Coordinates of C-alpha atoms and ligand atoms in Angstrom, one line a residue:
M1 CA -16.9 21.4 -9.9
K2 CA -15.6 19.7 -6.7
K3 CA -14.8 22.1 -3.9
I4 CA -11.7 22.0 -1.7
L5 CA -10.9 24.1 1.3
I6 CA -7.3 24.8 2.3
T7 CA -6.3 26.5 5.5
G8 CA -2.9 28.2 5.4
I9 CA -3.3 28.8 1.6
T10 CA -0.9 31.8 1.8
G11 CA 2.0 29.6 2.8
Q12 CA 4.6 27.6 0.8
D13 CA 2.5 24.4 0.7
G14 CA -0.7 26.4 0.1
Y15 CA 0.8 27.7 -3.1
Y16 CA 1.9 24.2 -4.4
L17 CA -1.2 22.4 -3.3
S18 CA -3.5 25.1 -4.9
K19 CA -1.5 24.8 -8.1
L20 CA -1.9 21.0 -8.1
L21 CA -5.7 21.2 -7.4
L22 CA -6.4 24.0 -9.9
D23 CA -4.6 21.9 -12.6
K24 CA -6.8 19.0 -11.7
G25 CA -9.9 21.1 -12.2
Y26 CA -11.0 21.6 -8.5
E27 CA -12.7 24.7 -7.2
V28 CA -10.2 25.9 -4.6
H29 CA -11.1 27.9 -1.5
G30 CA -8.6 29.1 1.0
T31 CA -8.6 30.9 4.3
V32 CA -6.6 34.1 4.8
R33 CA -5.9 36.1 7.9
R34 CA -6.4 39.9 8.0
S35 CA -3.0 41.6 8.2
S36 CA -1.9 45.2 7.9
S37 CA 0.2 44.4 4.9
I38 CA -0.8 42.2 2.0
N39 CA 0.0 38.5 2.7
T40 CA -1.2 36.8 -0.5
E41 CA 2.0 37.3 -2.5
R42 CA 2.6 33.6 -3.3
I43 CA -1.0 33.1 -4.6
D44 CA -1.6 36.5 -6.3
G45 CA -1.0 34.8 -9.7
F46 CA -4.0 32.4 -9.1
L47 CA -6.2 35.3 -8.0
S48 CA -5.7 37.0 -11.4
E49 CA -5.6 33.9 -13.5
Y50 CA -8.9 32.4 -12.1
K51 CA -10.7 35.7 -11.4
S52 CA -13.4 35.3 -14.1
S53 CA -13.9 31.5 -13.7
G54 CA -14.3 31.7 -9.9
Q55 CA -12.1 28.6 -9.6
F56 CA -9.9 30.2 -6.9
N57 CA -11.4 32.0 -3.9
L58 CA -10.2 33.4 -0.6
H59 CA -12.1 33.9 2.6
Y60 CA -11.2 35.7 5.8
S61 CA -10.8 33.3 8.7
D62 CA -8.5 32.2 11.4
L63 CA -8.1 28.8 12.9
L64 CA -8.9 30.3 16.3
D65 CA -12.2 31.8 15.1
S66 CA -14.5 28.8 15.2
S67 CA -17.5 31.0 14.0
S68 CA -15.8 31.9 10.7
L69 CA -14.7 28.2 10.2
N70 CA -18.3 27.0 10.9
N71 CA -19.8 29.5 8.6
L72 CA -17.4 28.7 5.8
I73 CA -17.6 24.9 6.1
S74 CA -21.4 24.9 6.2
T75 CA -21.7 27.3 3.3
L76 CA -19.2 25.6 1.1
E77 CA -19.6 21.9 2.2
P78 CA -16.2 21.1 0.5
E79 CA -15.4 17.6 -0.5
K80 CA -12.0 17.8 1.3
I81 CA -10.3 20.1 3.8
F82 CA -6.5 20.4 3.9
N83 CA -5.5 21.9 7.2
L84 CA -2.1 23.5 6.5
A85 CA -2.4 26.5 8.8
A86 CA 0.1 26.7 11.7
Q87 CA 2.7 29.0 13.3
S88 CA 5.2 26.8 11.5
H89 CA 8.5 28.1 12.7
V90 CA 10.1 25.9 15.4
A91 CA 12.5 28.6 16.8
V92 CA 9.7 31.2 16.9
S93 CA 7.4 28.7 18.8
F94 CA 9.7 29.1 21.8
K95 CA 9.1 32.9 21.6
I96 CA 5.3 32.7 21.2
P97 CA 4.4 29.3 22.7
E98 CA 0.8 30.2 23.7
F99 CA -0.2 31.3 20.2
T100 CA 1.7 28.4 18.5
I101 CA 0.0 25.9 20.8
K102 CA -3.5 27.4 20.5
V103 CA -3.4 27.4 16.7
G104 CA -1.7 24.0 16.6
T105 CA -4.3 22.3 18.9
I106 CA -7.6 24.2 19.3
G107 CA -7.3 25.3 15.7
T108 CA -7.4 21.7 14.4
L109 CA -10.1 20.7 16.9
N110 CA -12.3 23.6 15.6
I111 CA -12.2 22.1 12.1
L112 CA -12.8 18.5 13.2
E113 CA -15.8 19.6 15.3
A114 CA -17.2 21.6 12.4
I115 CA -16.9 18.6 10.1
K116 CA -18.5 16.3 12.7
N117 CA -21.4 18.7 13.1
I118 CA -21.9 19.8 9.5
N119 CA -21.1 16.8 7.3
K120 CA -19.1 13.8 8.4
D121 CA -18.4 12.8 4.8
I122 CA -15.9 15.8 4.3
K123 CA -12.4 14.3 4.1
F124 CA -9.8 15.9 6.4
Y125 CA -6.0 16.2 6.0
Q126 CA -3.8 17.2 8.9
A127 CA -0.4 18.6 8.3
S128 CA 1.6 16.5 10.8
S129 CA 5.4 16.9 11.0
S130 CA 8.6 15.0 11.4
E131 CA 9.4 17.4 14.3
M132 CA 7.0 15.3 16.4
Y133 CA 9.8 12.6 16.6
G134 CA 12.3 14.8 18.3
G135 CA 15.3 13.5 16.4
K136 CA 17.4 12.3 19.3
F137 CA 18.8 9.2 17.6
E138 CA 20.2 8.5 14.1
E139 CA 17.4 6.2 13.0
K140 CA 15.0 5.9 10.1
L141 CA 11.5 7.0 11.2
N142 CA 8.2 5.5 10.1
E143 CA 4.5 5.7 11.0
D144 CA 5.1 3.5 14.1
S145 CA 8.1 5.4 15.5
R146 CA 7.8 7.1 18.9
F147 CA 7.0 10.8 19.2
D148 CA 9.2 12.8 21.5
P149 CA 8.5 16.5 20.8
K150 CA 11.2 19.0 21.6
S151 CA 9.4 22.4 21.0
P152 CA 6.0 24.0 21.6
Y153 CA 5.5 23.7 17.9
A154 CA 6.1 19.9 17.9
A155 CA 4.1 19.3 21.1
A156 CA 1.1 21.1 19.4
K157 CA 1.6 18.9 16.3
V158 CA 1.5 15.8 18.4
F159 CA -1.8 16.8 19.9
S160 CA -3.3 17.5 16.4
H161 CA -2.0 14.2 15.1
D162 CA -3.6 12.3 18.0
I163 CA -6.9 14.2 17.9
T164 CA -7.1 13.5 14.1
K165 CA -6.9 9.8 14.9
V166 CA -9.4 10.1 17.7
Y167 CA -12.0 11.6 15.4
R168 CA -11.2 9.0 12.7
E169 CA -11.7 6.1 15.2
S170 CA -14.6 7.6 17.2
Y171 CA -16.9 9.0 14.5
G172 CA -15.9 7.0 11.4
M173 CA -14.7 10.2 9.8
F174 CA -12.1 10.2 6.9
C175 CA -9.3 12.0 8.8
S176 CA -5.7 11.3 7.7
S177 CA -2.4 12.8 8.7
G178 CA 0.7 13.3 6.5
I179 CA 3.8 13.2 8.6
L180 CA 5.9 15.3 6.3
F181 CA 9.6 15.7 6.6
N182 CA 11.2 19.0 5.7
H183 CA 10.3 20.2 2.3
E184 CA 11.6 23.3 0.6
S185 CA 11.3 25.4 -2.6
P186 CA 11.8 28.8 -4.0
Y187 CA 8.5 29.6 -2.2
R188 CA 9.9 28.6 1.3
G189 CA 9.7 31.3 4.0
E190 CA 13.0 33.2 4.1
T191 CA 13.7 32.4 7.8
F192 CA 13.9 28.6 7.4
V193 CA 17.5 27.5 7.0
T194 CA 17.5 26.3 3.4
R195 CA 15.9 29.5 2.1
K196 CA 18.0 31.6 4.4
I197 CA 21.1 30.0 2.8
S198 CA 19.9 30.2 -0.9
R199 CA 18.7 33.8 -0.4
A200 CA 22.1 34.8 1.1
V201 CA 23.9 33.0 -1.8
G202 CA 21.9 35.0 -4.3
R203 CA 22.6 38.2 -2.5
I204 CA 26.3 37.5 -2.0
H205 CA 26.6 36.6 -5.7
M206 CA 25.2 40.0 -6.6
G207 CA 27.4 41.8 -4.1
L208 CA 24.4 42.7 -1.8
Q209 CA 25.6 40.8 1.3
S210 CA 28.9 39.8 2.7
K211 CA 28.2 37.2 5.5
L212 CA 25.7 34.6 6.4
T213 CA 25.1 33.9 10.1
L214 CA 23.6 30.5 11.0
G215 CA 23.1 28.4 14.1
N216 CA 23.6 24.7 14.4
L217 CA 25.5 23.5 11.3
N218 CA 25.5 19.9 12.3
A219 CA 21.8 19.4 12.4
K220 CA 20.7 16.9 9.8
R221 CA 17.4 16.9 7.9
D222 CA 15.6 14.8 5.3
W223 CA 15.0 17.6 2.8
G224 CA 12.7 17.2 -0.2
F225 CA 10.9 19.4 -2.7
A226 CA 7.5 20.9 -1.7
G227 CA 6.1 20.4 -5.2
D228 CA 6.6 16.7 -4.8
Y229 CA 5.2 16.6 -1.3
V230 CA 1.8 18.2 -2.1
D231 CA 1.3 15.3 -4.5
G232 CA 1.7 13.0 -1.5
M233 CA -1.0 15.1 0.4
Y234 CA -3.4 14.7 -2.5
K235 CA -2.8 10.9 -2.7
I236 CA -3.3 10.6 1.1
L237 CA -6.9 11.8 0.8
D238 CA -7.5 9.9 -2.4
Y239 CA -6.5 6.6 -0.8
S240 CA -9.3 4.1 0.0
E241 CA -8.8 4.3 3.8
P242 CA -7.9 7.1 6.2
D243 CA -4.5 6.6 7.8
D244 CA -1.2 8.2 8.9
W245 CA 1.6 8.5 6.3
V246 CA 5.3 9.4 6.3
I247 CA 6.3 11.5 3.3
A248 CA 10.1 11.8 3.0
T249 CA 13.0 11.2 0.7
G250 CA 14.9 8.6 2.8
S251 CA 18.2 10.6 2.8
A252 CA 19.5 13.1 5.4
H253 CA 22.1 15.9 5.0
S254 CA 23.6 18.4 7.4
V255 CA 22.9 22.1 7.3
E256 CA 26.7 22.5 6.6
N257 CA 26.4 20.3 3.5
F258 CA 23.5 22.3 2.2
A259 CA 25.5 25.5 2.6
K260 CA 28.6 24.0 1.0
K261 CA 26.7 22.8 -2.1
A262 CA 24.7 26.1 -2.4
F263 CA 28.0 28.2 -2.3
N264 CA 29.6 25.8 -4.7
L265 CA 27.0 26.8 -7.3
I266 CA 28.4 30.4 -7.3
D267 CA 32.0 29.0 -7.2
K268 CA 32.6 30.2 -3.7
N269 CA 33.8 28.4 -0.6
Y270 CA 31.0 28.5 2.1
E271 CA 33.7 28.7 4.9
D272 CA 34.6 32.2 3.7
Y273 CA 31.1 33.5 4.2
V274 CA 29.3 31.4 6.8
E275 CA 29.6 32.4 10.5
T276 CA 27.7 31.0 13.5
S277 CA 26.0 32.7 16.4
E278 CA 24.4 31.5 19.6
R279 CA 21.4 33.7 18.6
Y280 CA 20.2 30.9 16.2
I281 CA 20.7 28.1 18.6
R282 CA 17.4 26.7 20.0
P283 CA 16.6 25.9 23.6
N284 CA 16.2 22.3 22.6
E285 CA 17.6 21.1 19.3
V286 CA 16.3 18.4 17.0
N287 CA 19.5 16.9 15.7
Y288 CA 18.6 14.3 13.2
L289 CA 15.5 13.6 11.1
L290 CA 15.4 10.8 8.5
G291 CA 12.2 9.4 7.1
D292 CA 11.2 6.0 5.9
P293 CA 8.6 6.6 3.2
S294 CA 8.2 2.9 2.3
K295 CA 4.5 2.7 3.1
A296 CA 3.7 5.8 0.9
N297 CA 6.0 4.4 -1.9
K298 CA 4.2 1.1 -1.9
L299 CA 0.5 1.9 -1.2
L300 CA 0.2 5.5 -2.5
D301 CA 2.6 5.0 -5.4
W302 CA 4.2 8.2 -4.2
K303 CA 7.9 9.0 -4.3
S304 CA 10.1 12.0 -4.0
S305 CA 11.4 12.8 -7.5
T306 CA 13.6 15.8 -6.9
S307 CA 17.2 15.1 -5.8
F308 CA 18.9 17.0 -3.0
D309 CA 21.3 18.7 -5.5
D310 CA 18.5 19.6 -7.9
L311 CA 16.5 21.2 -5.0
I312 CA 19.5 23.3 -4.0
K313 CA 20.0 24.4 -7.6
L314 CA 16.3 25.3 -8.0
M315 CA 16.4 27.5 -4.9
V316 CA 19.8 29.1 -5.6
E317 CA 18.9 29.9 -9.3
S318 CA 15.6 31.5 -8.2
D319 CA 17.3 33.5 -5.5
I320 CA 19.9 34.8 -7.9
Q321 CA 17.1 36.1 -10.1
I322 CA 15.5 37.8 -7.1
A323 CA 18.8 39.3 -6.0
T324 CA 19.4 40.5 -9.6
K325 CA 16.1 42.4 -9.5
E326 CA 16.9 43.7 -6.0
K327 CA 20.2 45.1 -7.3
M328 CA 18.6 46.8 -10.3
L329 CA 16.0 48.5 -8.0
L330 CA 18.8 49.6 -5.6
D331 CA 21.0 50.9 -8.4
N332 CA 18.1 53.0 -9.7
G333 CA 17.3 54.3 -6.2
L334 CA 13.9 52.6 -6.3
I335 CA 14.4 50.8 -3.0
K336 CA 16.4 51.5 0.1
P337 CA 19.4 49.3 1.1
T338 CA 18.2 46.6 3.5
W339 CA 20.3 45.6 6.5
E340 CA 23.1 43.1 5.6
N341 CA 21.4 39.9 6.7
P342 CA 17.7 40.4 6.0
V343 CA 16.5 37.4 8.0
V344 CA 16.0 37.1 11.7
N345 CA 15.7 33.4 12.5
Ligands
LIG401 P1 4.1 28.3 6.1 O1 4.6 28.7 4.8 O2 4.6 28.9 7.3 O3 2.5 28.6 6.0 C1 1.7 28.5 7.2 C2 0.3 29.0 6.8 O4 -0.5 29.0 8.0 C3 0.2 30.5 6.3 O5 -0.7 30.5 5.3 C4 -0.2 31.3 7.5 O6 -0.9 32.4 7.2 C5 -1.2 30.3 8.1 N1 -1.6 30.5 9.5 C6 -0.7 30.8 10.6 N2 -1.5 31.0 11.7 C7 -2.8 30.9 11.3 C8 -4.0 31.0 12.0 N3 -4.1 31.3 13.3 N4 -5.2 30.8 11.3 C9 -5.1 30.6 10.0 N5 -4.0 30.5 9.3 C10 -2.8 30.6 10.0 O7 4.1 26.7 6.3 P2 4.3 25.6 5.1 O8 5.8 25.3 5.0 O9 3.5 25.9 4.0 O10 3.7 24.3 5.9 C11 2.3 24.0 5.8 C12 1.9 23.1 7.0 O11 2.7 21.9 7.0 C13 2.1 23.8 8.4 O12 1.1 23.3 9.2 C14 3.5 23.2 8.8 O13 3.5 23.2 10.2 C15 3.4 21.8 8.3 N6 4.7 21.2 7.9 C16 5.6 21.8 7.1 C17 6.7 21.2 6.8 C18 7.7 21.8 5.9 O14 8.9 21.4 5.8 N7 7.4 22.9 5.2 C19 7.0 19.9 7.2 C20 6.0 19.2 8.0 C21 4.9 19.9 8.4 P3 -0.1 33.9 7.1 O15 0.5 33.9 5.7 O16 -1.2 34.9 7.3 O17 1.0 33.9 8.1
LIG402 O1 14.8 25.2 8.5 P1 14.5 25.0 9.9 O2 14.0 26.2 10.7 O3 13.4 23.9 9.9 P2 12.9 22.9 11.1 O4 13.1 23.5 12.5 O5 13.4 21.6 10.8 O6 11.3 22.9 10.9 C1 10.7 22.9 9.6 O7 10.5 21.5 9.3 C2 9.6 20.8 10.1 C3 9.5 19.4 9.6 O8 10.5 18.6 10.3 C4 8.3 21.5 10.0 F1 7.3 20.8 10.7 C5 8.4 22.9 10.4 O9 7.1 23.6 10.3 C6 9.4 23.6 9.6 O10 8.9 23.7 8.3 O11 15.7 24.4 10.7 C7 16.3 23.2 10.2 C8 17.6 23.0 11.1 C9 17.4 23.1 12.6 O12 18.1 22.1 13.2 C10 18.0 24.5 12.9 O13 18.5 24.5 14.2 O14 18.5 24.0 10.7 C11 19.1 24.5 11.9 N1 19.6 25.9 11.7 C12 20.9 26.3 11.7 N2 21.0 27.6 11.5 C13 18.9 27.0 11.4 C14 19.7 28.0 11.3 N3 17.5 27.1 11.3 C15 17.1 28.4 11.0 N4 15.7 28.6 10.8 N5 17.9 29.5 10.9 C16 19.3 29.3 11.1 O15 20.0 30.3 11.0

């Protein structure tokens, strides 16, 4: 069975990519960080489903621990490595810049060095980001557009994007970057804006929350479905040549529009519930991100297949189910009431 290593397997994309690869018959290995509480919630289902077959395996590591990465890569010699690990929250990157930058730069370098020294045939995928563009102008962004990072997170991603290209060109290694625009799902972290909204809509629907506090409602993003985007990641490493690829839908919407549509699904007017606070305004805002995925459409035969409205519906319906369970546990005194708005960023 062909082996794949995924860093950041416990995250949103780690879940969807694992699912795709397990369905294709790969032996999936992922790195997890030690934490004081269990952080494998998204992938626990795979752990039990593939326990006896050994098709799904987790290993302790950290992108900043080159010894564990070297041991793991030399022991497994995977066919491909998907580097999804990052401190991926842009607002948080202003609060913990040193950690965000170390993981987002040295972390990537550690893997590239390990591949170079252990087996140059291992294919490498770098999770680059549309944040690298900075979003100052209302333009469609492609693989040749200029980077203008606006946060420690984005600056680190630019470094990793560039160093991936350096290893590709210097050592003939198969190193590709997917410049992914925002992608969301019911598995999205609760402090990213789309999930923060869908979670609040679910809780408001069940009478568990009364207000939703957001930051910049005018920011626009090209939002797609994570399940579609991991297919793009797979196709990027399956292509004949290593390269850089934009993965996006080609449409941008405002945060306000996302909120309006999400509240419409529970027959409520968002203006009655959404308030704004300076607390969620970033030191430097990325106002507008719109991707041009023509190259991936044409050469990878990849396209986003979930509409904006369907994505919102998927997320809201899932969060109504979660809020329904939460209410039942609360009503039976099995959990304590949480504070009104359970998310911090
Ligand atoms: P996510 O849900 O935040 O997952 C991030 C993953 O990285 C988690 O598994 C996390 O582990 C792990 N991680 C963090 N620091 C680490 C470290 N020092 N060593 C090893 N692992 C570490 O992010 P995502 O949405 O799945 O995104 C996946 C990747 O794509 C990230 O690199 C992100 O920056 C990039 N990206 C995402 C988007 C998007 O819209 N989702 C768009 C473009 C690019 P814990 O669970 O232990 O925290
Ligand atoms: O959901 P966000 O936090 O995502 P952001 O900053 O675009 O970053 C995400 O997408 C990137 C790809 O472009 C990834 F690389 C990155 O790892 C991450 O997955 O914020 C989206 C927009 C921002 O303009 C933000 O200012 O929503 C605005 N916003 C308004 N109110 C808010 C809020 N964002 C958050 N997180 N929380 C709010 O209350």
